[in-house]
Coordinates of C-alpha atoms in Angstrom, one line a residue:
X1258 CA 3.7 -2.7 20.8
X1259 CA 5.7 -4.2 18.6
X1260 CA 3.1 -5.5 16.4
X1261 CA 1.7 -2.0 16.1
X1262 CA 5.1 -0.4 14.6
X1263 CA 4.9 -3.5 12.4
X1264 CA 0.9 -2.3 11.3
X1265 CA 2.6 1.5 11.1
X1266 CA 5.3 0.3 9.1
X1267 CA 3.1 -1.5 6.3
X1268 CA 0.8 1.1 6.3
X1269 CA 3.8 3.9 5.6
X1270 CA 5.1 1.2 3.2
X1271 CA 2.4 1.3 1.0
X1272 CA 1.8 4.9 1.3
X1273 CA 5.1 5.4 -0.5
X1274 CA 4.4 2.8 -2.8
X1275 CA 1.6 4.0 -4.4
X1276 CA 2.7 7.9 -4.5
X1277 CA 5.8 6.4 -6.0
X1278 CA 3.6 4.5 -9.0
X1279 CA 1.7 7.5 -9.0
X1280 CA 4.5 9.6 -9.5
X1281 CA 5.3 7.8 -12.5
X1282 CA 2.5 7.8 -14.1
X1283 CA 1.8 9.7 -17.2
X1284 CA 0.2 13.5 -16.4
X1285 CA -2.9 12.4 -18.5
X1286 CA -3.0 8.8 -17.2
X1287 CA -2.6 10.7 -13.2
X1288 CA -5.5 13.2 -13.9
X1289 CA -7.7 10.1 -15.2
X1290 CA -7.6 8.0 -12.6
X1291 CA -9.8 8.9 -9.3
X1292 CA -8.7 9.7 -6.1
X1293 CA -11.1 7.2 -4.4
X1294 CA -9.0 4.3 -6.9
X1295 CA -5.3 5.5 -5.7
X1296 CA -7.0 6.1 -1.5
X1297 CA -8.8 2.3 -2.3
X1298 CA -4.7 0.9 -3.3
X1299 CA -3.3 1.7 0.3
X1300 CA -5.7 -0.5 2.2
X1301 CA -5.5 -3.6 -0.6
X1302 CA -1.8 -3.4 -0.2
X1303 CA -1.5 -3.3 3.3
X1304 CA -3.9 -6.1 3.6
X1305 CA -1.7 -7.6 0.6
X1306 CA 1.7 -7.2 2.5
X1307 CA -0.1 -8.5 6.0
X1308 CA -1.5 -11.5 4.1
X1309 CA 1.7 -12.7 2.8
X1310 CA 3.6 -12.5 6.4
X1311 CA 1.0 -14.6 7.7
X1312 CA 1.0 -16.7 4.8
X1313 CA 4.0 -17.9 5.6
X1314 CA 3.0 -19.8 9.1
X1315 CA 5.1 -20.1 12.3
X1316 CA 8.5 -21.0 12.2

């Protein structure tokens, strides 16, 4: 259980993450990019921030 709040937490972590870049983004820059790039960003940094935990090893 607790390794699925841990998955729910990454995943809400890097929900945030990119609205917040997206937020401030230029208007012009926001309406150029596609949604399928800024919906592809959430998986890569979730993968990103679960790569880097296990990066780490056991302690």
């Amino acid at each position: 259980m607790d390794r699925l709040f841990r998955a729910a937490g990454r995943c809400a972590l890097a929900f945030l993450l990119v609205l917040g870049v997206v937020a401030l983004l230029p208007r012009a820059l926001r309406e150029a990019v596609p949604d399928a790039v800024i919906g592809a960003a959430v998986p890569v940094l979730v993968w990103a921030l679960g790569a880097r935990r296990t990066a780490g090893g056991s302690r």
